[in-house]
Coordinates of C-alpha atoms and ligand atoms in Angstrom, one line a residue:
M25 CA 28.3 30.6 -16.1
Q26 CA 24.9 29.5 -14.7
K27 CA 24.1 26.8 -12.1
I28 CA 23.5 23.2 -13.3
S29 CA 20.7 21.7 -10.8
V30 CA 20.6 17.7 -11.8
I31 CA 17.1 17.3 -10.5
D32 CA 16.1 14.1 -9.1
L33 CA 12.8 14.2 -6.9
H34 CA 11.3 10.8 -7.0
L35 CA 12.8 8.7 -4.1
H36 CA 12.0 6.9 -0.9
S37 CA 13.4 6.9 2.2
H38 CA 14.6 4.6 4.7
F39 CA 10.8 3.8 5.9
S40 CA 10.1 2.7 2.4
I41 CA 11.4 -0.3 2.8
P42 CA 13.7 -2.1 5.5
S43 CA 16.7 -2.9 3.3
S44 CA 17.0 0.7 2.5
K45 CA 18.8 1.5 5.7
Q46 CA 21.3 4.0 3.9
M47 CA 18.1 6.0 2.7
D48 CA 18.6 8.4 5.4
I49 CA 19.5 11.9 4.7
E50 CA 23.4 12.0 5.4
G51 CA 22.9 8.5 3.1
I52 CA 20.9 10.2 0.1
Y53 CA 23.8 13.1 0.4
N54 CA 26.7 11.4 0.4
F55 CA 25.1 8.8 -3.0
A56 CA 24.1 12.1 -4.5
V57 CA 27.3 13.6 -4.1
R58 CA 29.4 11.4 -6.2
K59 CA 26.4 11.1 -8.4
G60 CA 26.5 14.6 -9.5
V61 CA 22.6 15.1 -8.1
N62 CA 22.4 18.8 -6.1
V63 CA 18.8 18.8 -6.0
L64 CA 17.0 16.0 -4.4
G65 CA 13.3 15.1 -3.5
T66 CA 12.9 13.7 0.4
G67 CA 10.2 11.7 -0.6
D68 CA 7.9 10.0 2.2
A69 CA 7.3 13.6 3.3
L70 CA 3.7 12.5 4.5
F71 CA 4.5 9.9 6.7
P72 CA 5.4 11.0 10.1
K73 CA 8.8 9.2 11.4
W74 CA 10.4 10.3 8.4
H75 CA 8.9 13.8 8.4
K76 CA 10.2 14.2 12.2
E77 CA 13.7 13.0 10.8
I78 CA 13.8 15.4 7.7
V79 CA 12.3 18.9 9.8
N80 CA 15.6 18.4 12.0
E81 CA 18.1 17.6 9.4
I82 CA 17.4 20.2 6.8
E83 CA 17.1 23.8 6.5
P84 CA 14.5 26.5 4.8
C85 CA 16.3 28.3 2.2
G86 CA 13.4 30.9 2.5
N87 CA 12.6 30.1 -1.4
G88 CA 10.9 27.0 -1.1
L89 CA 13.8 24.4 -1.1
F90 CA 16.0 22.9 1.9
A91 CA 19.4 23.1 2.4
Y92 CA 21.9 20.2 3.7
K93 CA 25.4 20.6 3.5
T94 CA 26.2 21.5 0.2
I95 CA 22.8 20.4 -2.2
N96 CA 19.1 21.0 -2.2
F97 CA 16.5 19.0 -1.0
I98 CA 12.6 19.6 -2.0
L99 CA 10.0 18.0 0.1
T100 CA 8.3 15.3 -1.6
A101 CA 5.7 12.6 -1.4
E102 CA 4.8 9.8 -3.3
V103 CA 1.1 8.6 -3.1
N104 CA -1.2 5.9 -4.5
L105 CA -5.2 6.8 -5.4
V106 CA -7.3 4.2 -5.6
F107 CA -11.1 4.9 -6.8
E108 CA -13.7 3.5 -9.5
S109 CA -13.8 5.4 -12.6
R110 CA -15.6 4.7 -16.1
G111 CA -16.7 1.2 -14.5
K112 CA -13.1 0.3 -13.9
D113 CA -10.9 0.0 -10.6
R114 CA -8.2 2.6 -11.0
G115 CA -5.0 3.0 -9.1
I116 CA -2.8 5.5 -9.8
H117 CA 1.1 6.6 -8.2
L118 CA 1.4 10.3 -7.8
V119 CA 4.7 12.5 -6.8
L120 CA 3.9 15.5 -4.9
T121 CA 6.1 18.4 -4.0
F122 CA 5.3 21.1 -1.6
P123 CA 6.8 24.3 -1.2
D124 CA 6.7 24.2 2.8
F125 CA 6.2 21.6 5.7
C126 CA 3.2 23.4 6.5
S127 CA 1.4 22.9 3.5
V128 CA 2.4 19.3 4.3
D129 CA 0.9 19.3 7.0
A130 CA -2.5 20.8 6.1
L131 CA -2.5 18.2 3.1
S132 CA -2.4 15.4 6.5
R133 CA -4.7 16.9 8.3
A134 CA -7.2 17.4 5.5
L135 CA -6.9 13.5 4.3
N136 CA -8.5 11.2 6.4
V137 CA -5.6 8.4 6.3
D138 CA -3.6 7.2 8.8
F139 CA -0.4 8.3 7.5
D140 CA 2.0 5.6 10.2
K141 CA 0.4 2.6 8.1
S142 CA 2.7 3.4 4.9
A143 CA 5.4 5.8 3.5
R144 CA 3.5 5.9 0.0
P145 CA 0.0 6.3 1.6
T146 CA -2.7 5.0 -0.1
I147 CA -6.1 7.9 -0.7
Y148 CA -9.2 6.6 -1.6
L149 CA -10.3 10.0 -3.8
T150 CA -10.9 10.1 -7.8
A151 CA -7.6 11.6 -9.2
Y152 CA -10.1 14.8 -10.1
Q153 CA -11.1 15.5 -5.8
F154 CA -7.3 14.7 -4.9
V155 CA -5.5 17.5 -6.9
N156 CA -8.6 19.9 -6.0
L157 CA -8.0 19.6 -2.4
A158 CA -3.9 20.0 -3.1
K159 CA -4.6 23.1 -5.0
K160 CA -6.8 24.4 -2.3
I161 CA -4.3 24.1 0.3
N162 CA -1.8 25.6 -1.4
P163 CA -1.4 26.1 -5.4
R164 CA 2.0 25.2 -5.0
I165 CA 2.0 22.1 -4.2
N166 CA 2.4 20.4 -7.5
I167 CA 1.6 17.0 -9.1
I168 CA 3.1 14.9 -11.6
P169 CA 2.1 11.3 -12.4
A170 CA 4.5 8.8 -11.7
H171 CA 6.1 6.3 -14.2
I172 CA 2.5 7.1 -16.3
W173 CA 3.3 3.8 -18.5
T174 CA 3.8 1.3 -16.1
P175 CA 0.9 -1.3 -15.8
W176 CA 0.2 -1.6 -12.5
F177 CA -0.1 2.7 -10.9
G178 CA 0.6 4.1 -14.3
V179 CA -1.8 6.7 -15.2
L180 CA -2.0 5.5 -18.5
G181 CA -0.6 1.7 -17.6
S182 CA -2.8 -1.3 -19.0
R183 CA -3.7 -2.6 -15.5
H184 CA -5.3 0.3 -13.8
G185 CA -4.9 3.3 -16.0
F186 CA -6.7 5.6 -18.6
D187 CA -6.1 5.9 -22.0
S188 CA -5.8 9.6 -21.4
I189 CA -4.8 12.4 -18.8
E190 CA -7.7 14.2 -19.2
E191 CA -10.0 10.9 -18.6
C192 CA -8.3 10.8 -15.4
F193 CA -7.8 14.3 -14.1
E194 CA -10.9 15.7 -15.6
E195 CA -11.2 19.5 -14.9
E196 CA -7.7 19.7 -13.0
T197 CA -6.0 18.4 -16.2
L198 CA -4.3 21.6 -16.3
S199 CA -3.2 21.0 -12.5
V200 CA -0.9 18.7 -13.6
T201 CA 2.8 20.4 -13.7
G202 CA 4.8 17.2 -15.6
L203 CA 4.7 13.6 -16.5
E204 CA 7.3 11.2 -15.2
T205 CA 8.5 9.2 -18.2
G206 CA 9.1 6.0 -16.0
L207 CA 12.2 4.2 -16.4
S208 CA 10.6 1.9 -18.9
S209 CA 10.5 4.5 -21.7
D210 CA 11.6 8.4 -22.8
P211 CA 10.0 11.0 -24.3
L212 CA 10.8 10.3 -27.8
L213 CA 8.5 6.6 -26.9
S214 CA 5.9 8.7 -24.9
Y215 CA 5.1 11.8 -27.4
S216 CA 3.8 8.6 -30.0
V217 CA 0.5 9.4 -28.1
E218 CA -0.9 12.4 -28.6
N219 CA -2.6 13.2 -25.6
V220 CA 0.5 13.6 -23.4
R221 CA 1.5 16.3 -26.0
S222 CA 0.8 19.1 -24.4
F223 CA 2.9 17.8 -21.2
T224 CA 6.4 18.2 -20.5
M225 CA 8.5 14.8 -19.8
I226 CA 10.5 14.4 -16.6
S227 CA 12.6 12.3 -15.1
S228 CA 13.1 10.5 -11.4
S229 CA 14.8 7.6 -10.3
D230 CA 12.3 6.3 -8.2
A231 CA 15.0 5.3 -6.2
H232 CA 14.7 2.5 -3.0
S233 CA 18.5 2.6 -2.3
P234 CA 21.1 4.8 -2.9
S235 CA 22.6 3.3 -5.7
R236 CA 19.7 4.3 -8.0
I237 CA 19.5 7.7 -7.1
G238 CA 20.1 10.2 -10.2
R239 CA 19.6 6.9 -12.3
E240 CA 16.9 9.0 -14.0
A241 CA 17.1 12.8 -13.6
T242 CA 16.0 16.5 -14.8
V243 CA 18.2 19.2 -16.2
L244 CA 18.2 22.7 -15.4
K245 CA 20.5 25.8 -15.8
G246 CA 19.9 29.0 -13.4
V247 CA 16.9 28.5 -11.5
E248 CA 16.6 29.8 -8.7
G249 CA 14.5 28.6 -6.0
Y250 CA 10.8 26.2 -5.5
D251 CA 8.6 28.5 -8.1
D252 CA 11.3 28.6 -10.9
I253 CA 12.1 24.9 -11.4
F254 CA 8.6 23.8 -11.5
N255 CA 7.4 26.7 -13.6
S256 CA 10.7 25.9 -15.7
I257 CA 9.3 22.6 -16.3
K258 CA 5.9 23.5 -17.1
N259 CA 6.2 25.9 -19.5
A260 CA 9.0 23.5 -21.1
D261 CA 11.1 26.6 -20.9
K262 CA 13.8 25.6 -23.3
E263 CA 15.9 28.6 -22.1
K264 CA 15.9 27.1 -18.5
F265 CA 14.9 23.4 -19.1
V266 CA 18.2 21.9 -20.2
F267 CA 17.8 18.1 -21.2
T268 CA 16.6 14.7 -19.1
I269 CA 18.8 11.9 -18.5
E270 CA 16.8 8.7 -18.9
E271 CA 18.1 5.2 -18.7
F272 CA 17.4 3.0 -22.4
P273 CA 13.3 1.9 -22.0
E274 CA 14.7 -1.1 -22.5
Q275 CA 16.4 -1.8 -19.2
G276 CA 13.2 -1.1 -17.4
K277 CA 11.3 -3.8 -15.8
Y278 CA 8.3 -3.6 -17.6
F279 CA 9.2 -2.8 -21.7
A280 CA 8.1 -5.8 -23.5
D281 CA 5.1 -8.2 -22.6
G282 CA 6.5 -11.0 -20.7
H283 CA 5.5 -13.4 -17.8
K284 CA 8.6 -13.9 -15.0
K285 CA 7.6 -17.6 -13.6
C286 CA 8.3 -19.0 -17.4
H287 CA 10.7 -16.6 -18.3
Y288 CA 8.6 -15.6 -21.5
S289 CA 8.7 -12.5 -22.8
K290 CA 7.7 -11.0 -26.4
L291 CA 8.5 -7.6 -28.0
G292 CA 5.4 -7.2 -31.1
F293 CA 1.9 -6.0 -31.6
T294 CA 0.0 -8.7 -31.7
N295 CA -3.0 -9.5 -29.6
N296 CA -2.4 -12.5 -27.9
E297 CA -2.4 -11.6 -24.3
F298 CA -1.2 -15.1 -22.6
C299 CA 1.6 -17.0 -22.0
P300 CA 2.2 -19.7 -24.6
I301 CA 4.0 -21.9 -21.8
C302 CA 0.9 -22.1 -18.8
G303 CA -1.8 -19.7 -20.4
K304 CA -1.9 -17.2 -17.6
K305 CA -1.9 -13.4 -18.7
L306 CA 0.5 -11.6 -19.7
T307 CA 1.8 -9.1 -18.0
I308 CA 1.8 -6.5 -20.8
G309 CA 4.8 -3.9 -21.0
V310 CA 5.2 -0.2 -21.8
W311 CA 6.0 -0.6 -25.6
H312 CA 2.5 -3.0 -26.2
R313 CA 0.7 0.2 -24.4
I314 CA 1.8 3.3 -26.2
M315 CA 1.6 1.2 -29.4
Q316 CA -1.9 1.0 -28.4
L317 CA -2.6 4.4 -27.5
S318 CA 0.1 5.8 -30.4
D319 CA -1.4 7.9 -33.4
A320 CA 1.5 6.4 -35.6
E321 CA 2.9 10.1 -35.9
N322 CA 6.5 10.2 -36.2
P323 CA 6.9 11.6 -31.9
S324 CA 10.7 13.1 -32.5
R325 CA 9.1 16.5 -33.9
F326 CA 6.7 16.9 -30.7
I327 CA 10.3 16.5 -28.0
K328 CA 10.0 19.7 -26.2
I329 CA 13.4 19.0 -24.1
P330 CA 16.2 16.9 -25.5
F331 CA 17.6 13.6 -23.5
I332 CA 20.0 11.8 -23.2
H333 CA 20.3 7.6 -22.7
L334 CA 23.0 6.9 -19.9
L335 CA 24.1 3.7 -17.7
P336 CA 25.6 4.1 -14.3
L337 CA 29.6 4.7 -13.9
R338 CA 30.0 1.1 -12.2
D339 CA 27.9 -0.6 -15.2
V340 CA 30.4 1.1 -18.0
I341 CA 33.6 0.4 -16.2
A342 CA 32.3 -3.1 -15.3
Q343 CA 31.6 -3.9 -19.1
A344 CA 35.1 -2.2 -19.7
F345 CA 36.8 -4.9 -17.9
K346 CA 34.1 -7.5 -19.0
V347 CA 34.0 -8.1 -14.8
G348 CA 31.0 -7.5 -12.5
K349 CA 30.2 -4.8 -11.1
L350 CA 31.0 -5.8 -7.8
A351 CA 34.7 -6.4 -8.7
K352 CA 37.2 -4.4 -7.0
K353 CA 38.9 -3.3 -10.1
V354 CA 35.7 -1.5 -10.7
E355 CA 35.7 0.4 -6.8
T356 CA 38.7 1.2 -7.6
E357 CA 38.6 2.6 -11.0
Y358 CA 35.1 4.5 -10.0
N359 CA 36.6 6.2 -7.4
K360 CA 39.8 7.4 -9.3
G361 CA 36.9 9.0 -11.7
V362 CA 35.0 10.9 -9.2
E363 CA 38.2 11.7 -7.5
A364 CA 39.3 13.5 -10.5
F365 CA 36.2 14.7 -11.8
Y366 CA 34.0 15.0 -8.5
N367 CA 31.3 12.8 -9.7
E368 CA 29.6 10.0 -12.3
L369 CA 27.6 12.5 -14.8
N370 CA 30.4 15.1 -15.1
I371 CA 32.8 11.8 -16.5
L372 CA 29.6 10.5 -18.1
V373 CA 28.2 13.3 -19.6
F374 CA 29.8 16.8 -18.7
T375 CA 33.8 16.1 -19.7
S376 CA 35.3 15.6 -22.9
L377 CA 37.0 12.2 -23.8
N378 CA 40.4 13.6 -24.2
E379 CA 40.1 14.9 -20.7
I380 CA 39.2 11.2 -19.4
R381 CA 42.1 10.0 -21.2
S382 CA 44.2 11.4 -18.6
V383 CA 42.9 9.6 -15.6
F384 CA 41.2 6.3 -17.1
P385 CA 42.5 3.5 -19.0
E386 CA 41.2 3.2 -23.0
N387 CA 38.9 0.4 -22.5
I388 CA 36.8 2.5 -20.4
V389 CA 37.4 5.4 -22.5
K390 CA 36.1 3.6 -25.2
A391 CA 33.0 2.1 -23.3
I392 CA 32.2 5.9 -22.0
D393 CA 32.0 6.9 -26.3
A394 CA 29.9 4.2 -27.2
L395 CA 27.6 5.3 -24.5
R396 CA 27.5 8.6 -25.2
K397 CA 27.1 7.7 -29.3
E398 CA 24.6 4.9 -28.3
R399 CA 26.4 2.4 -29.8
V400 CA 24.5 -0.7 -27.3
K401 CA 23.1 -4.2 -27.9
K402 CA 19.6 -4.5 -26.2
V403 CA 18.1 -7.4 -24.3
P404 CA 14.5 -6.1 -23.3
G405 CA 13.4 -6.5 -19.8
Y406 CA 9.6 -7.9 -18.8
D407 CA 6.9 -8.9 -16.2
G408 CA 9.1 -7.0 -13.6
V409 CA 12.8 -8.2 -15.1
Y410 CA 15.2 -5.9 -16.0
G411 CA 16.7 -5.5 -19.3
K412 CA 20.1 -5.5 -20.4
I413 CA 22.2 -2.7 -22.4
I414 CA 25.5 -4.1 -23.4
L415 CA 27.9 -1.4 -24.7
E416 CA 29.7 -2.3 -28.1
A417 CA 32.5 -0.7 -27.6
Ligands
ZN502 ZN1 4.9 4.4 -7.6
ZN503 ZN1 3.9 -18.2 -18.2

């Protein structure tokens, strides 16, 4: 059997957020192994202190990947591009991947930025200028617009985004390797919009804390090294790119329109963009934004790579027992499962219900079955508030 690579490119080190102390290489490794992710982005590779830490911990494999114990790392960073275009202020997040430390260092030197200031550096260049520069430094640097639909920093988001990928990247549009759907969208929803249909969708967790690693991921098989991974993604190679793991878009923090302070949300396409309680402007959610840009074609026929929706195993167990996620019972069952099947994704995706039944009580088996068949009730998230997915087991 060909080796399966479960890839999560977009995460952040412990330098991104003070509360994420466990996001050092060993911490990321420990959680990733239990989740079932075996290729991880380092995140924050442009941040000097993290750069220093990872140089000492991960070993180059010679094929653009780095080894740490049983898993691989890829050098990645997220940048915040701030520029003006078409009469509007823009703020766009990009995930970058690098084949080696040399290209990380060359890009840092080429940019006039104080990299000590932020683990997600702000760069005052247009998307075209930035990509052009990065590709001149090393054409193997990959450019992946992050969480493309989120209102604040998505390339197609409602606040500072564009109406199409081409408007943003101009003559460098073809340099984009793939687009990250983000937590509030999935490939089906995303392909409602005509101008993204030529791109491959990938998924990653954007994790700031270990428990979030792999909540979304990109699954390939039989890929050998860095270039093989990204060529397979860019070309949507069906032989190698097996599927993506998605959260239910409704669970994302920006799915519906809403105003957090007033606990107000709405899902539906109307032109009223103001909070009926306080009168302030609503934060327009991903669903609304996608419908604005949609050409109303049935998007399912444009899907290039299959995808599945998942919940974390702890959530599934907690729902099965009707207890909170932090309950002792949940931890006990979780550990039992991981001991038997090595990791979470084996349990949720790759193992038959009959095998699972030999380890777990029937209520958990039923909850996993409900998840696989997507028998769920959805309460959409809005304006920074997570949505809820309730299994109907
Ligand atoms: Zn971001
Ligand atoms: Zn309000």
